C-alpha cells in the first residue's frame, strides 16, 4: 500500500530468479519423498490468544515451495513494509487514500484493546448496545408489530456488502439460529426478488431492515420503497412504519427523509468499508437470527485473529502465509484464479462472500501513486461447498490445462452427526482425498498397471492425473461463531497483505461506478426510441429491440 510497484522490490527479483531456476524441480511427489519433515515444516496451528477453543490447523505443505522460497516470500512482505502499513491501519491512519478514509473494521471488534484516535470509534460500544437491546426485544417477542403481534420474519434489504456478509454468516451459523424466526435477504433490483419474498411475508409480523451504508444505492432504496408501499397497502397508516422498518446506515439525513426515525437507525461510520461491514450495524440481522451473545462471539473470534495478525512473527502469521502463497501462484506461476472449497454445507456462501471481499478489494490495476501495474493483482475468486463441486468443476481442476490453487476448509465435528456421523466421515474422507489427489495425481505407470496390457493408449492417457496442483487445508474442530469470526478475519488480512505488496488501494471501489452512471442515463431514455441518444450502435440496437418487444 506504499504505492510502490511490486516489481521494484529486490525480493520480487529474487523470487523471479527462484521461479526461473527452480520451478521445474518443484514436484510435490519428490518434495515429500525427499523430506519426511515437510508437513512439520509447513503447518501452523492457530490458537486464539483470547480463547483456546478457537483454533484451527493450516497445512500448507502441499504448495510448490521450498524453505528458501518461503523465506524469500516473507522477505517480500518485509520489503513492502506490510508490518508498517498494518500498524497504520490499526492506528486509524487514512490508508484509503483515494477517499481519504481510515480503514477500521478492526475497531468494530476491538473490545477496548487498542486506543484508536478516529472519530466514531468511541461510539462503537453504544451501537453494539443498541443492537443487543433491539435484537433481544425482537427475539423475545417483546417488539410488537402494528397489530400487537410479535415479529416472526425479518427481511434484510441491501446489496453488496450490505447483503453478502449477513447472508453468509446467517447461513454459516444456522445451527445457532432461532428456528421460529425466518430471515430473508432481498438484494437484486429485479422485482422478482422482492415479489417472491413478500409472498412469504405477513405485514403484521414482518420487520424490514434497510441496510445501506450510503442510503443512496438505487437497488436498495427502490426495493425499500416498494416494500414500504406493500406494507402500507395493508397497514394503511404511515405511523406504523416505525414498528416495521429500521435502517442501518451512515447517512442519517437520507434515512430520516425515507421516513425512518433516528431511534430506529443503527449507525456506522465511513471508515467501515461495505465489504468489511458485517461486524458493524450491518450485522443486525445476524444478531437477530443467532442472538447477540453469538454475534459477540463472532466479533471476539475476529478480534483474536486481529491480535494474531498484529503480533505473530511473519513465519507464523497465518494471513501473511496465505497472502504470500497466493502471490507466488498469481505472479510467478501465472495462476488466474483461486478456489475456496469449504467442506461444510453451512459455509456454502463463503466463496460468494469473498468474491466481493477479495475481488472488490484487489481488482485494481493502478497503484496508490497512480502508476499502471505491469503485473497481475487480485485473483478471480470462486468456489463451492464440497462435495458438490467435485461433481461439477473438479474435472478441470484435476486434469484441465490451468493451475488453480485451492483452499480446502472443514470442521472435524459436524453440527448434524446423523447416521452416527457417517455423512461427516464420508465428507471428511473427500476433504482429505481431494488435496492428496491434486498434489500427487496418478502416473502413467500406475494407470497401465491398473488397466492391464489390453488398455488402449488414449484410455491410458485420459486416466493420468498430472498432480502437482497446490492447495492449503484448513481444519477446525467445529464451526462456531468464534471460529467463523477468526476465519473471516484471516481472509480479510490476507487480502490486506496482498494489497500492500501490489501497491494498490484495497479499500476503494471506483470500478463499480461507471455502470451505475450509464444505467441512470439509459433509464431516462427507455420510453421512446427517439430518446435513445449518445450510444454506440450495439447499445442503441439492444435498447430499440427492447422497446419493440416490451409489453407492460
Ligand atoms: O451499503 P451501500 O451503500 O448500499 O452499498 C452497497 C454496495 O455498493 C457498491 O456496489 C459498492 O460500493 C459496495 O462496496 C457496496 O457494498
Coordinates of C-alpha atoms and ligand atoms in Angstrom, one line a residue:
X1 CA 0.0 0.0 0.0
X2 CA 3.0 2.2 -0.1
X3 CA 2.1 2.6 -3.8
X4 CA 5.4 1.3 -5.0
X5 CA 5.4 -1.1 -7.9
X6 CA 5.9 -4.7 -6.5
X7 CA 8.3 -5.5 -9.3
X8 CA 10.8 -2.9 -7.9
X9 CA 11.5 -4.9 -4.7
X10 CA 14.7 -6.9 -4.7
X11 CA 12.8 -9.8 -3.1
X12 CA 10.5 -9.8 -6.1
X13 CA 13.5 -10.2 -8.4
X14 CA 14.9 -12.9 -6.1
X15 CA 11.5 -14.7 -6.4
X16 CA 11.6 -14.4 -10.1
X17 CA 15.0 -16.0 -10.2
X18 CA 13.9 -18.8 -7.8
X19 CA 10.9 -19.4 -10.0
X20 CA 13.0 -19.5 -13.2
X21 CA 15.6 -21.8 -11.8
X22 CA 13.5 -24.0 -9.5
X23 CA 10.0 -24.4 -10.8
X24 CA 10.8 -27.5 -12.9
X25 CA 12.1 -29.2 -9.8
X26 CA 9.2 -28.2 -7.6
X27 CA 7.4 -31.5 -7.8
X28 CA 5.3 -32.3 -4.8
X29 CA 5.9 -36.1 -5.1
X30 CA 9.6 -35.5 -4.9
X31 CA 9.5 -32.8 -2.3
X32 CA 7.5 -35.1 0.1
X33 CA 9.6 -38.1 -0.7
X34 CA 12.8 -36.2 0.0
X35 CA 11.7 -34.6 3.2
X36 CA 9.8 -36.6 5.8
X37 CA 9.6 -33.4 7.9
X38 CA 7.7 -31.5 5.2
X39 CA 4.4 -31.4 7.0
X40 CA 6.1 -30.4 10.2
X41 CA 7.8 -27.5 8.5
X42 CA 4.8 -26.2 6.6
X43 CA 1.9 -26.4 9.0
X44 CA 0.8 -24.0 11.7
X45 CA -1.8 -24.3 14.4
X46 CA -3.8 -21.2 15.2
X47 CA -4.9 -20.8 18.8
X48 CA -6.8 -17.6 19.5
X49 CA -4.9 -15.5 22.1
X50 CA -8.2 -15.0 23.8
X51 CA -9.8 -18.4 23.8
X52 CA -8.1 -21.7 23.3
X53 CA -11.2 -23.4 21.9
X54 CA -11.0 -21.1 18.8
X55 CA -8.3 -23.0 16.9
X56 CA -7.5 -24.5 13.5
X57 CA -4.7 -26.1 11.7
X58 CA -3.3 -24.6 8.4
X59 CA -1.5 -27.2 6.4
X60 CA 0.4 -25.5 3.6
X61 CA 2.8 -28.3 2.9
X62 CA 1.1 -29.2 -0.4
X63 CA 2.4 -26.0 -2.0
X64 CA 5.0 -25.6 -4.7
X65 CA 7.5 -24.1 -2.3
X66 CA 10.8 -24.9 -0.5
X67 CA 12.2 -23.3 2.6
X68 CA 14.3 -20.7 0.6
X69 CA 11.2 -19.8 -1.5
X70 CA 9.1 -19.4 1.7
X71 CA 11.9 -17.2 3.2
X72 CA 12.1 -15.1 0.0
X73 CA 8.3 -14.6 0.1
X74 CA 8.5 -13.3 3.6
X75 CA 11.3 -11.0 2.6
X76 CA 8.9 -9.5 0.1
X77 CA 6.5 -8.9 2.9
X78 CA 9.2 -7.1 4.9
X79 CA 10.4 -5.1 1.9
X80 CA 6.9 -4.0 1.0
X81 CA 6.6 -2.8 4.6
X82 CA 3.4 -4.8 5.3
X83 CA 4.1 -4.6 9.0
X84 CA 4.3 -0.8 8.9
X85 CA 1.1 -0.5 6.9
X86 CA -0.6 -2.9 9.2
X87 CA 0.2 -0.6 12.1
X88 CA -1.1 2.4 10.1
X89 CA -4.4 0.6 9.6
X90 CA -4.7 -0.3 13.3
X91 CA -3.7 3.3 14.2
X92 CA -6.5 4.7 12.1
X93 CA -4.3 6.4 9.5
X94 CA -6.2 7.2 6.3
X95 CA -4.7 4.4 4.3
X96 CA -7.7 4.5 1.9
X97 CA -6.0 7.5 0.2
X98 CA -8.3 8.0 -2.7
X99 CA -11.3 8.5 -0.4
X100 CA -9.1 9.9 2.5
X101 CA -10.6 7.5 5.0
X102 CA -9.3 5.3 7.8
X103 CA -9.9 1.5 7.4
X104 CA -11.1 0.4 10.8
X105 CA -13.2 -2.7 10.6
X106 CA -10.8 -3.9 13.3
X107 CA -12.2 -1.2 15.6
X108 CA -15.7 -2.8 15.4
X109 CA -14.4 -5.9 17.3
X110 CA -11.8 -4.2 19.4
X111 CA -13.3 -4.7 22.9
X112 CA -11.2 -1.7 24.2
X113 CA -7.9 -3.5 23.4
X114 CA -6.4 -0.7 21.4
X115 CA -6.9 3.1 21.6
X116 CA -7.8 4.3 18.1
X117 CA -8.0 8.0 17.6
X118 CA -10.6 8.3 14.9
X119 CA -14.0 9.9 15.3
X120 CA -16.8 7.4 15.7
X121 CA -14.6 4.7 17.3
X122 CA -15.8 5.7 20.7
X123 CA -19.4 5.2 19.6
X124 CA -18.9 1.5 18.7
X125 CA -20.0 0.2 22.1
X126 CA -23.1 2.4 22.1
X127 CA -24.2 0.9 18.7
X128 CA -23.4 -2.6 19.9
X129 CA -25.6 -1.9 23.0
X130 CA -28.4 -0.7 20.6
X131 CA -28.0 -3.9 18.5
X132 CA -28.2 -6.0 21.7
X133 CA -31.2 -4.3 23.1
X134 CA -33.1 -4.3 19.8
X135 CA -32.2 -7.9 18.7
X136 CA -33.2 -9.2 22.2
X137 CA -36.6 -7.4 22.0
X138 CA -37.3 -8.9 18.6
X139 CA -36.2 -12.4 19.6
X140 CA -38.2 -12.4 22.9
X141 CA -41.3 -11.2 21.1
X142 CA -41.4 -8.0 23.1
X143 CA -41.1 -5.9 20.0
X144 CA -44.6 -5.8 18.5
X145 CA -45.9 -5.1 15.1
X146 CA -48.7 -2.6 14.5
X147 CA -51.4 -5.1 15.4
X148 CA -49.7 -6.2 18.6
X149 CA -48.3 -9.4 17.2
X150 CA -44.6 -10.3 17.7
X151 CA -42.2 -10.4 14.8
X152 CA -41.6 -13.8 13.2
X153 CA -40.0 -12.8 9.9
X154 CA -37.2 -10.4 9.1
X155 CA -36.3 -9.1 5.6
X156 CA -32.9 -7.5 5.1
X157 CA -32.9 -5.3 2.1
X158 CA -29.4 -4.4 1.0
X159 CA -26.9 -5.3 -1.7
X160 CA -23.1 -5.9 -1.9
X161 CA -21.5 -5.6 1.5
X162 CA -24.9 -4.8 3.0
X163 CA -26.2 -8.2 2.0
X164 CA -23.4 -10.7 1.4
X165 CA -22.0 -10.7 5.0
X166 CA -25.3 -11.1 6.7
X167 CA -26.3 -13.8 4.2
X168 CA -23.1 -15.7 4.5
X169 CA -23.0 -15.6 8.3
X170 CA -26.6 -16.4 9.0
X171 CA -26.2 -19.4 6.7
X172 CA -22.9 -20.4 8.3
X173 CA -24.3 -20.2 11.8
X174 CA -27.8 -21.6 11.1
X175 CA -27.1 -24.2 13.8
X176 CA -27.3 -21.3 16.3
X177 CA -30.4 -19.7 14.8
X178 CA -33.8 -19.1 16.3
X179 CA -35.8 -21.7 14.3
X180 CA -39.1 -20.0 14.6
X181 CA -37.8 -16.8 13.1
X182 CA -37.4 -16.7 9.3
X183 CA -34.8 -14.4 7.7
X184 CA -35.0 -13.3 4.1
X185 CA -32.4 -11.3 2.2
X186 CA -33.5 -9.1 -0.8
X187 CA -30.7 -7.6 -2.9
X188 CA -31.5 -7.7 -6.6
X189 CA -33.3 -4.8 -8.2
X190 CA -35.1 -7.4 -10.2
X191 CA -38.7 -7.1 -8.9
X192 CA -38.9 -10.9 -8.8
X193 CA -36.6 -10.9 -5.8
X194 CA -38.8 -8.7 -3.7
X195 CA -42.1 -10.0 -5.0
X196 CA -41.2 -13.7 -4.3
X197 CA -40.0 -12.8 -0.8
X198 CA -43.1 -10.7 0.0
X199 CA -45.3 -13.7 -0.9
X200 CA -43.8 -15.4 2.1
X201 CA -44.4 -12.5 4.5
X202 CA -47.2 -11.2 6.6
X203 CA -47.2 -7.4 7.0
X204 CA -48.3 -7.8 10.7
X205 CA -45.3 -9.9 11.7
X206 CA -42.5 -8.8 9.3
X207 CA -39.6 -6.5 10.2
X208 CA -37.8 -4.8 7.3
X209 CA -34.1 -4.0 7.9
X210 CA -32.9 -1.5 5.3
X211 CA -29.2 -1.9 5.1
X212 CA -27.2 0.6 3.1
X213 CA -24.0 2.4 4.1
X214 CA -24.7 5.3 1.8
X215 CA -28.5 5.0 1.7
X216 CA -28.4 6.1 -1.9
X217 CA -27.9 2.7 -3.6
X218 CA -30.6 2.6 -6.3
X219 CA -31.4 -1.1 -5.8
X220 CA -31.8 -0.8 -2.1
X221 CA -33.8 2.4 -2.0
X222 CA -36.1 1.1 -4.8
X223 CA -36.7 -2.2 -3.0
X224 CA -37.2 -0.5 0.3
X225 CA -39.7 1.9 -1.1
X226 CA -41.7 -0.9 -2.8
X227 CA -41.6 -2.9 0.5
X228 CA -42.9 0.1 2.3
X229 CA -45.7 0.5 -0.3
X230 CA -46.6 -3.2 0.1
X231 CA -46.7 -2.8 3.9
X232 CA -48.8 0.3 3.8
X233 CA -51.3 -1.3 1.4
X234 CA -52.3 -3.3 4.4
X235 CA -51.3 -1.2 7.4
X236 CA -52.6 2.0 5.8
X237 CA -51.3 4.5 8.4
X238 CA -47.7 5.7 7.9
X239 CA -47.3 5.9 11.6
X240 CA -47.0 2.0 11.6
X241 CA -43.8 2.2 9.5
X242 CA -41.9 2.8 12.7
X243 CA -42.7 -0.7 14.1
X244 CA -41.7 -2.5 10.9
X245 CA -38.8 -0.6 9.3
X246 CA -35.4 0.0 10.7
X247 CA -32.2 1.3 8.9
X248 CA -28.5 0.5 9.1
X249 CA -26.6 3.4 7.6
X250 CA -24.0 6.1 7.9
X251 CA -26.4 8.6 6.3
X252 CA -28.9 9.9 9.0
X253 CA -30.3 12.6 6.7
X254 CA -31.3 10.1 3.9
X255 CA -32.7 7.7 6.5
X256 CA -34.9 10.3 8.0
X257 CA -36.1 11.5 4.6
X258 CA -37.1 7.9 3.8
X259 CA -39.4 8.1 6.9
X260 CA -37.4 6.0 9.4
X261 CA -36.9 7.8 12.7
X262 CA -33.4 8.2 14.1
X263 CA -34.2 5.9 17.1
X264 CA -34.8 3.1 14.6
X265 CA -31.5 3.8 12.9
X266 CA -28.3 1.9 13.6
X267 CA -25.3 4.0 12.9
X268 CA -21.9 3.2 11.5
X269 CA -19.1 5.2 10.0
X270 CA -17.3 6.0 6.8
X271 CA -14.2 4.0 8.0
X272 CA -16.2 0.8 7.6
X273 CA -15.9 -0.5 4.1
X274 CA -19.1 -2.1 2.7
X275 CA -17.3 -5.5 2.2
X276 CA -15.9 -5.3 5.8
X277 CA -19.2 -4.2 7.4
X278 CA -20.8 -7.4 8.8
X279 CA -19.2 -6.6 12.2
X280 CA -21.0 -3.2 12.3
X281 CA -24.7 -2.3 12.4
X282 CA -24.9 -4.2 9.1
X283 CA -24.8 -7.3 11.3
X284 CA -28.1 -6.5 12.9
X285 CA -29.9 -9.3 11.0
X286 CA -27.1 -11.7 12.2
X287 CA -27.7 -10.7 15.8
X288 CA -31.4 -11.2 15.5
X289 CA -31.0 -14.6 13.9
X290 CA -28.3 -16.1 16.1
X291 CA -28.7 -13.9 19.2
X292 CA -26.5 -11.1 20.5
X293 CA -24.2 -13.4 22.6
X294 CA -23.3 -15.4 19.5
X295 CA -22.9 -12.2 17.5
X296 CA -20.4 -11.0 20.1
X297 CA -18.6 -14.4 19.9
X298 CA -18.2 -13.9 16.2
X299 CA -16.7 -10.5 16.8
X300 CA -14.4 -11.9 19.5
X301 CA -13.2 -14.6 17.2
X302 CA -12.3 -12.0 14.6
X303 CA -10.6 -9.9 17.3
X304 CA -8.4 -12.8 18.3
X305 CA -7.3 -13.1 14.6
X306 CA -6.6 -9.3 14.6
X307 CA -4.3 -9.7 17.5
X308 CA -2.5 -12.7 15.9
X309 CA -2.1 -10.7 12.6
X310 CA -0.8 -7.7 14.5
X311 CA 1.7 -9.6 16.7
X312 CA 2.7 -13.0 15.3
X313 CA 6.1 -13.2 13.6
X314 CA 5.8 -13.4 9.8
X315 CA 6.7 -17.0 9.5
X316 CA 3.9 -17.9 12.0
X317 CA 1.5 -15.3 10.7
X318 CA -1.4 -17.1 9.0
X319 CA -2.9 -14.3 7.0
X320 CA 0.6 -13.4 5.8
X321 CA 1.3 -17.0 4.9
X322 CA -1.9 -17.3 2.8
X323 CA -1.1 -14.0 1.2
X324 CA 2.4 -14.9 0.0
X325 CA 1.4 -18.3 -1.3
X326 CA -1.3 -16.5 -3.3
X327 CA 1.3 -14.1 -4.7
X328 CA 3.6 -17.0 -5.6
X329 CA 1.0 -18.5 -7.9
X330 CA -0.7 -15.3 -9.1
X331 CA 2.5 -13.5 -10.0
X332 CA 5.1 -16.2 -10.7
X333 CA 3.1 -19.2 -11.9
X334 CA 0.6 -17.1 -13.8
X335 CA -2.5 -18.6 -12.0
X336 CA -5.5 -16.5 -12.7
X337 CA -7.9 -17.8 -10.1
X338 CA -8.2 -19.1 -6.6
X339 CA -10.6 -21.6 -5.2
X340 CA -12.3 -21.6 -1.8
X341 CA -13.7 -25.0 -1.0
X342 CA -15.4 -25.4 2.3
X343 CA -16.4 -28.9 3.1
X344 CA -19.2 -27.7 5.2
X345 CA -22.7 -27.1 3.8
X346 CA -23.2 -24.3 6.3
X347 CA -20.3 -22.4 4.5
X348 CA -22.0 -22.6 1.1
X349 CA -21.9 -18.8 0.8
X350 CA -18.3 -18.4 1.9
X351 CA -16.9 -18.2 -1.6
X352 CA -19.7 -15.8 -2.7
X353 CA -18.9 -13.6 0.2
X354 CA -15.2 -13.4 -0.5
X355 CA -15.8 -12.8 -4.2
X356 CA -16.7 -9.3 -3.1
X357 CA -14.3 -9.3 -0.3
X358 CA -11.3 -10.1 -2.4
X359 CA -12.2 -9.0 -6.0
X360 CA -13.7 -5.6 -5.0
X361 CA -10.7 -5.0 -2.8
X362 CA -7.8 -6.1 -5.0
X363 CA -9.3 -6.0 -8.5
X364 CA -7.2 -2.8 -9.2
X365 CA -4.7 -2.0 -11.9
X366 CA -3.1 1.2 -10.8
X367 CA -1.0 1.7 -7.7
X368 CA -1.8 4.2 -4.9
X369 CA 0.5 6.6 -6.7
X370 CA -1.4 6.3 -9.9
X371 CA 1.0 4.1 -11.8
X372 CA -0.3 1.3 -14.1
X373 CA 0.9 -2.0 -12.8
X374 CA 2.6 -4.4 -15.2
X375 CA 1.8 -7.5 -13.1
X376 CA -1.3 -9.4 -12.0
X377 CA -3.2 -8.2 -9.0
X378 CA -6.2 -9.8 -7.3
X379 CA -7.2 -13.3 -8.5
X380 CA -10.6 -14.4 -9.7
X381 CA -12.1 -16.0 -6.7
X382 CA -14.6 -18.8 -6.9
X383 CA -15.7 -22.0 -5.2
X384 CA -18.5 -24.1 -3.9
X385 CA -19.3 -26.2 -0.9
X386 CA -17.8 -29.7 -1.0
X387 CA -18.7 -32.3 -2.3
X388 CA -20.9 -30.6 -4.8
X389 CA -18.0 -29.0 -6.6
X390 CA -16.5 -32.5 -7.1
X391 CA -19.4 -33.4 -9.4
X392 CA -19.2 -30.2 -11.2
X393 CA -16.0 -28.4 -12.0
X394 CA -13.3 -30.5 -10.3
X395 CA -12.6 -32.3 -13.6
X396 CA -11.0 -29.2 -14.8
X397 CA -9.1 -28.6 -11.6
X398 CA -7.6 -32.1 -11.7
X399 CA -7.0 -32.6 -15.4
X400 CA -7.5 -29.3 -17.2
X401 CA -4.8 -27.0 -18.5
X402 CA -4.9 -24.4 -15.8
X403 CA -3.2 -24.2 -12.5
X404 CA -5.9 -23.4 -9.8
X405 CA -4.6 -23.1 -6.3
X406 CA -7.3 -24.1 -3.8
X407 CA -8.1 -23.7 -0.1
X408 CA -9.9 -26.6 1.5
X409 CA -11.7 -25.9 4.7
X410 CA -13.6 -28.4 7.0
X411 CA -14.8 -28.9 10.6
X412 CA -13.7 -32.1 12.5
X413 CA -17.1 -32.3 14.1
X414 CA -20.4 -31.8 12.4
X415 CA -23.4 -29.9 13.9
X416 CA -25.5 -32.7 12.3
X417 CA -23.9 -36.0 13.1
X418 CA -26.7 -38.0 11.5
X419 CA -26.3 -41.7 10.8
X420 CA -23.7 -41.9 13.6
X421 CA -21.6 -39.3 11.7
X422 CA -21.4 -41.5 8.7
X423 CA -22.2 -38.5 6.4
X424 CA -19.5 -36.5 8.1
X425 CA -16.9 -39.2 7.8
X426 CA -17.7 -39.5 4.1
X427 CA -17.5 -35.7 3.7
X428 CA -14.1 -35.6 5.5
X429 CA -12.7 -38.5 3.6
X430 CA -13.3 -36.4 0.5
X431 CA -11.8 -33.4 2.2
X432 CA -8.6 -35.4 2.8
X433 CA -8.6 -37.2 -0.6
X434 CA -9.0 -34.2 -2.9
X435 CA -5.9 -32.3 -1.9
X436 CA -4.0 -35.6 -2.0
X437 CA -5.2 -36.4 -5.5
X438 CA -4.5 -32.9 -6.7
X439 CA -0.9 -32.9 -5.2
X440 CA 0.2 -36.4 -6.2
X441 CA -2.0 -37.4 -9.1
X442 CA -1.7 -40.7 -10.8
X443 CA 1.2 -41.6 -13.1
X444 CA 1.0 -43.3 -16.5
X445 CA 2.8 -46.2 -15.0
X446 CA 0.2 -46.6 -12.2
X447 CA -2.6 -46.3 -14.8
X448 CA -1.1 -49.0 -17.0
X449 CA -0.6 -51.3 -14.1
X450 CA -4.2 -50.8 -13.1
X451 CA -5.7 -51.2 -16.6
X452 CA -3.6 -54.2 -17.7
X453 CA -2.0 -54.8 -21.1
X454 CA -5.1 -54.5 -23.3
X455 CA -5.9 -50.9 -22.5
X456 CA -5.7 -48.6 -25.5
X457 CA -3.2 -45.7 -25.4
X458 CA -5.9 -43.0 -25.5
X459 CA -7.6 -44.6 -22.5
X460 CA -4.3 -44.8 -20.5
X461 CA -3.6 -41.1 -21.3
X462 CA -7.0 -40.0 -20.3
X463 CA -6.7 -41.6 -16.9
X464 CA -3.4 -40.0 -16.0
X465 CA -3.5 -37.3 -13.3
X466 CA -0.6 -34.9 -13.7
X467 CA -0.8 -33.9 -10.0
X468 CA 1.4 -31.1 -8.6
X469 CA -1.6 -29.0 -8.1
X470 CA -1.2 -26.9 -4.9
X471 CA -3.7 -26.5 -2.1
X472 CA -4.0 -25.4 1.5
X473 CA -6.0 -27.3 4.1
X474 CA -7.7 -25.6 7.0
X475 CA -9.2 -28.0 9.6
X476 CA -11.0 -26.7 12.6
X477 CA -12.8 -28.5 15.5
X478 CA -16.3 -27.2 14.8
X479 CA -17.9 -24.3 13.0
X480 CA -18.7 -22.0 16.0
X481 CA -19.4 -18.2 15.8
X482 CA -15.9 -17.5 17.2
X483 CA -14.2 -19.8 14.7
X484 CA -16.1 -18.3 11.8
X485 CA -15.1 -14.8 13.0
X486 CA -11.4 -15.9 13.0
X487 CA -11.7 -17.5 9.5
X488 CA -13.3 -14.4 8.0
X489 CA -10.7 -12.1 9.6
X490 CA -7.9 -14.5 8.4
X491 CA -9.0 -13.8 4.8
X492 CA -9.6 -10.1 5.4
X493 CA -6.0 -9.7 6.5
X494 CA -4.7 -11.9 3.7
X495 CA -6.4 -9.5 1.2
X496 CA -4.8 -6.5 3.1
X497 CA -1.3 -8.1 2.9
X498 CA -1.6 -8.8 -0.8
X499 CA -2.9 -5.3 -1.5
X500 CA 0.1 -3.7 0.3
X501 CA 2.5 -5.9 -1.7
X502 CA 0.9 -5.0 -5.0
X503 CA 0.9 -1.3 -4.0
X504 CA -2.8 -0.8 -4.6
X505 CA -5.6 0.7 -2.6
X506 CA -7.7 -2.3 -1.4
X507 CA -10.3 -0.1 0.2
X508 CA -12.0 1.9 -2.6
X509 CA -14.2 0.5 -5.3
X510 CA -14.2 3.0 -8.2
X511 CA -14.8 0.2 -10.6
X512 CA -18.4 -0.2 -9.7
X513 CA -19.3 3.5 -10.6
X514 CA -19.3 3.7 -14.4
X515 CA -22.0 1.1 -15.0
X516 CA -24.2 2.9 -12.4
X517 CA -23.9 6.2 -14.1
X518 CA -24.6 4.8 -17.6
X519 CA -27.7 2.9 -16.3
X520 CA -29.1 6.1 -14.8
X521 CA -28.7 7.8 -18.2
X522 CA -30.3 4.9 -20.0
X523 CA -33.2 4.7 -17.6
X524 CA -34.2 8.2 -18.7
X525 CA -34.2 7.1 -22.3
X526 CA -36.2 3.8 -22.2
X527 CA -39.6 5.3 -23.0
X528 CA -39.3 6.3 -26.6
X529 CA -36.9 5.2 -29.5
X530 CA -36.2 8.8 -30.4
X531 CA -34.9 9.4 -26.8
X532 CA -32.1 6.8 -27.2
X533 CA -29.1 9.1 -27.8
X534 CA -25.4 9.1 -27.4
X535 CA -24.7 5.4 -27.5
X536 CA -22.8 3.1 -29.8
X537 CA -24.8 1.1 -32.4
X538 CA -24.8 -2.0 -30.3
X539 CA -26.3 -0.4 -27.2
X540 CA -28.7 1.6 -29.3
X541 CA -29.8 -1.6 -31.2
X542 CA -30.4 -3.5 -28.0
X543 CA -32.5 -0.8 -26.4
X544 CA -34.5 -0.4 -29.6
X545 CA -35.1 -4.2 -29.6
X546 CA -36.4 -4.0 -26.0
X547 CA -38.7 -1.1 -26.9
X548 CA -40.2 -3.1 -29.8
X549 CA -40.9 -6.1 -27.7
X550 CA -41.8 -4.8 -24.2
X551 CA -45.4 -5.2 -23.2
X552 CA -46.1 -3.5 -19.9
Ligands
LIG1 O1 -24.3 -0.2 1.5 P1 -24.5 0.6 0.2 O2 -24.0 2.0 0.4 O3 -25.9 0.5 -0.2 O4 -23.5 -0.1 -0.9 C1 -23.7 -1.4 -1.4 C2 -22.5 -1.7 -2.3 O5 -22.5 -0.7 -3.3 C3 -21.4 -0.8 -4.3 O6 -21.6 -2.0 -5.0 C4 -20.1 -0.9 -3.6 O7 -19.8 0.4 -3.0 C5 -20.1 -2.0 -2.5 O8 -18.8 -1.9 -1.8 C6 -21.2 -1.8 -1.5 O9 -21.2 -2.8 -0.6

